[in-house]
PDB file of C-alpha atoms in Angstrom:
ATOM      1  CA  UNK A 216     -33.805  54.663 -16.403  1.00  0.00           C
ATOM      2  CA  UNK A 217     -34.196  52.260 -13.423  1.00  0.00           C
ATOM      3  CA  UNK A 218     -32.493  48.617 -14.179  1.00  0.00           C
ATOM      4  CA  UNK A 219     -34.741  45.987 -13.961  1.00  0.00           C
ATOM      5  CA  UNK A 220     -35.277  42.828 -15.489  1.00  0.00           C
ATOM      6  CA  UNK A 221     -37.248  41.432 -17.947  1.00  0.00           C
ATOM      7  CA  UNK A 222     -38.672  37.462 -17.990  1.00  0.00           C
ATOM      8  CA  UNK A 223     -36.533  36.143 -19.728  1.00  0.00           C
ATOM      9  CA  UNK A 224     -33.377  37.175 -17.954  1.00  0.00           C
ATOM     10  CA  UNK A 225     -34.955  36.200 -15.004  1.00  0.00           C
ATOM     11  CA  UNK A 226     -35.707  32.540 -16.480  1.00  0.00           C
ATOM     12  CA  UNK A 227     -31.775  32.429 -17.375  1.00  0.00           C
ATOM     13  CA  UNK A 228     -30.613  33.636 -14.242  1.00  0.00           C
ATOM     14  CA  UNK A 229     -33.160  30.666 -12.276  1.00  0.00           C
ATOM     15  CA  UNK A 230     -32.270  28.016 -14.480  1.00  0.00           C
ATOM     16  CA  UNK A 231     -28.136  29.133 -13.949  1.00  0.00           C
ATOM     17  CA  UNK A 232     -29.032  29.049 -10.014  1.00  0.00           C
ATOM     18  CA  UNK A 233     -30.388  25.620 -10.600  1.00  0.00           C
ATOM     19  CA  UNK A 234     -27.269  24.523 -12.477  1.00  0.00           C
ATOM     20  CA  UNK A 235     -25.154  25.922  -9.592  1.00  0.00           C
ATOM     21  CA  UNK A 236     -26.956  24.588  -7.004  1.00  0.00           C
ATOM     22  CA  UNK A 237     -26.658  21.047  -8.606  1.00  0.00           C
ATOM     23  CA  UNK A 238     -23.219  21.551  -9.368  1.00  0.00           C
ATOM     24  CA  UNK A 239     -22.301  22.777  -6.084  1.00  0.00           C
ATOM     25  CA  UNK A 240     -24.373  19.612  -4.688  1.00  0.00           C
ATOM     26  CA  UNK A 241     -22.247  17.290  -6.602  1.00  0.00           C
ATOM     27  CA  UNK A 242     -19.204  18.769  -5.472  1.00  0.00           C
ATOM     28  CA  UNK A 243     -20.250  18.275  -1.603  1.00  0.00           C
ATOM     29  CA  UNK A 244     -21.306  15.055  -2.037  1.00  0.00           C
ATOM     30  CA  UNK A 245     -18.031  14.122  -3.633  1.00  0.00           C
ATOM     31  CA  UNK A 246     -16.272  15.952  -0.496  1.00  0.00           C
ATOM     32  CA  UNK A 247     -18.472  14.207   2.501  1.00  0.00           C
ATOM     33  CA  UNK A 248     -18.187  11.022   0.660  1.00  0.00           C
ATOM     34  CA  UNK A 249     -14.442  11.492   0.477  1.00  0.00           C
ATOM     35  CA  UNK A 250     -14.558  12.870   3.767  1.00  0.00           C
ATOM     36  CA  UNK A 251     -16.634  10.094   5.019  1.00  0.00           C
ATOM     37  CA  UNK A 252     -14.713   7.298   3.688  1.00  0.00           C
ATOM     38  CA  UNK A 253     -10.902   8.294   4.767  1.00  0.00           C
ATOM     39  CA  UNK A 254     -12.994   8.627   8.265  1.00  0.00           C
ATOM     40  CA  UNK A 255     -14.166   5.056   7.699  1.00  0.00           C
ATOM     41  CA  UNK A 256     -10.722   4.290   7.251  1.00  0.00           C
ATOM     42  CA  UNK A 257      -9.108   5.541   9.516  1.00  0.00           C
ATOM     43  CA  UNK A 258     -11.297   3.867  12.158  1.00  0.00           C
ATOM     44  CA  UNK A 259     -10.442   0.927  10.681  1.00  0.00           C
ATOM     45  CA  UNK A 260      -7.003   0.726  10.340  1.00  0.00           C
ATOM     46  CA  UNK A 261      -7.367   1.786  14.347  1.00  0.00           C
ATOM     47  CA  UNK A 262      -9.354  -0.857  15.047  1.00  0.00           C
ATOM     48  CA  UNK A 263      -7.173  -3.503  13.288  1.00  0.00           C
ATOM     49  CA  UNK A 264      -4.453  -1.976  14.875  1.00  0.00           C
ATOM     50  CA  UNK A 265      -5.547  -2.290  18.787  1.00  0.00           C
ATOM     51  CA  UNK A 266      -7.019  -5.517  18.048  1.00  0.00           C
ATOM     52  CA  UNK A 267      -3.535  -6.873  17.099  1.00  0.00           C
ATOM     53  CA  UNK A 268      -1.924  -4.983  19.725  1.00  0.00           C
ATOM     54  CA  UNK A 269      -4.280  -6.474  22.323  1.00  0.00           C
ATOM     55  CA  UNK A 270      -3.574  -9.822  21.007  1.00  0.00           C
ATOM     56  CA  UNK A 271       0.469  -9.348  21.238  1.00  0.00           C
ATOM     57  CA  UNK A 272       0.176  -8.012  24.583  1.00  0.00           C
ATOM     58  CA  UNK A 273      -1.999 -11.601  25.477  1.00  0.00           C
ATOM     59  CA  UNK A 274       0.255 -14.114  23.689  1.00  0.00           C
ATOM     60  CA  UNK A 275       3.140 -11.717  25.613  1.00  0.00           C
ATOM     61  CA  UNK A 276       1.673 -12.494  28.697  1.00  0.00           C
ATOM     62  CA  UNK A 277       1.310 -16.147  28.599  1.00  0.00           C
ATOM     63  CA  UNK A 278       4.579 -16.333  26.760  1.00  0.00           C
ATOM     64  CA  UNK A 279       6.064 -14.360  30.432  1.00  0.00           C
ATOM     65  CA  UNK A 280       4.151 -16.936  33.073  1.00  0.00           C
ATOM     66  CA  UNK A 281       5.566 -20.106  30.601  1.00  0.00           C
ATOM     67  CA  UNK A 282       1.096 -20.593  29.545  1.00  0.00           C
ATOM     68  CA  UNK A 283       1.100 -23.395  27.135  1.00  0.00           C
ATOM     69  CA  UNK A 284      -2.468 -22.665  25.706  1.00  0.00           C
ATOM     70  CA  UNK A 285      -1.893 -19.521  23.926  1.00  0.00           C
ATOM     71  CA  UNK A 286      -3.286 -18.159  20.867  1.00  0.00           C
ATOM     72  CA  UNK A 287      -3.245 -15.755  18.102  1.00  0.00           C
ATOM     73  CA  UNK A 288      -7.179 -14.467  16.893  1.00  0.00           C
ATOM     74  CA  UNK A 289      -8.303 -18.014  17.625  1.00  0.00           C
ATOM     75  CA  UNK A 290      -5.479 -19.943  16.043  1.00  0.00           C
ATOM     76  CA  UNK A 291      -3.508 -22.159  18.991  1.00  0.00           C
ATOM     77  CA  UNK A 292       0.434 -21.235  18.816  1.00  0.00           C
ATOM     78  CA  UNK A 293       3.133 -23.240  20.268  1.00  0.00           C
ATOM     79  CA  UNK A 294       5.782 -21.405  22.193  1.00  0.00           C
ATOM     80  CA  UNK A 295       8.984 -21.182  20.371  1.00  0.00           C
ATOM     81  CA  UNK A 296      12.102 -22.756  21.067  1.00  0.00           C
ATOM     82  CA  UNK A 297      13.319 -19.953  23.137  1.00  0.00           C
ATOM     83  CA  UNK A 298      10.493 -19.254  25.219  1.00  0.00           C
ATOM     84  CA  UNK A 299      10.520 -23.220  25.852  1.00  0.00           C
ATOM     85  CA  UNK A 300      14.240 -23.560  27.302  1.00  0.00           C
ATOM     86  CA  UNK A 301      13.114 -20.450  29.434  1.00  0.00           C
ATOM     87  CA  UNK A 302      10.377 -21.968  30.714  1.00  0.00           C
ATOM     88  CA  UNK A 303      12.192 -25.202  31.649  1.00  0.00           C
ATOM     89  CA  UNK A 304      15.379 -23.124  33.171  1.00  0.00           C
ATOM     90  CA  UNK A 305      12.581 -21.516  35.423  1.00  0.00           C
ATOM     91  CA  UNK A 306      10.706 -24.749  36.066  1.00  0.00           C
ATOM     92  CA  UNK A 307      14.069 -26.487  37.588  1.00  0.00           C
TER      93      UNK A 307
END
């Protein structure tokens, strides 16, 4: 007696694969979106990160050759009290 199957298990068995194919959709989209965002994240965070670095190194720099004009992301700084007496020690 061969196995075979009849209509209706083969209606049960399509309608399961439909279930698990939308189930196993939903599960990948929850993984790439997770996936995605910590990506989107992390890029960033990185980007935030050389931005400010970029801007120390500047205000560093001007601070070093005694640069009155400096600034911070657009806002104008004044040199502190330190880098001030430095500057006027070097200018003498």
């Amino acid at each position: 007696m061969p196995l075979a199957l009849d209509t209706n298990q083969a209606q049960t068995i399509g309608v399961l694969a439909i279930v698990g194919f939308v189930g196993i959709g939903l599960l990948l989209s929850l993984v790439i979106t997770a996936i995605f965002g910590r990506v989107l994240l992390a890029i960033v965070v990185i980007g935030l990160g050389l931005l400010l670095w970029t801007q120390r190194q500047t205000i560093e720099q001007r601070v070093n050759k005694c640069d009155t004009n400096v600034s911070f992301l657009g806002i104008d700084l004044q040199l502190s009290a330190s880098a001030e007496q430095r500057c006027a020690q070097l200018k003498r």
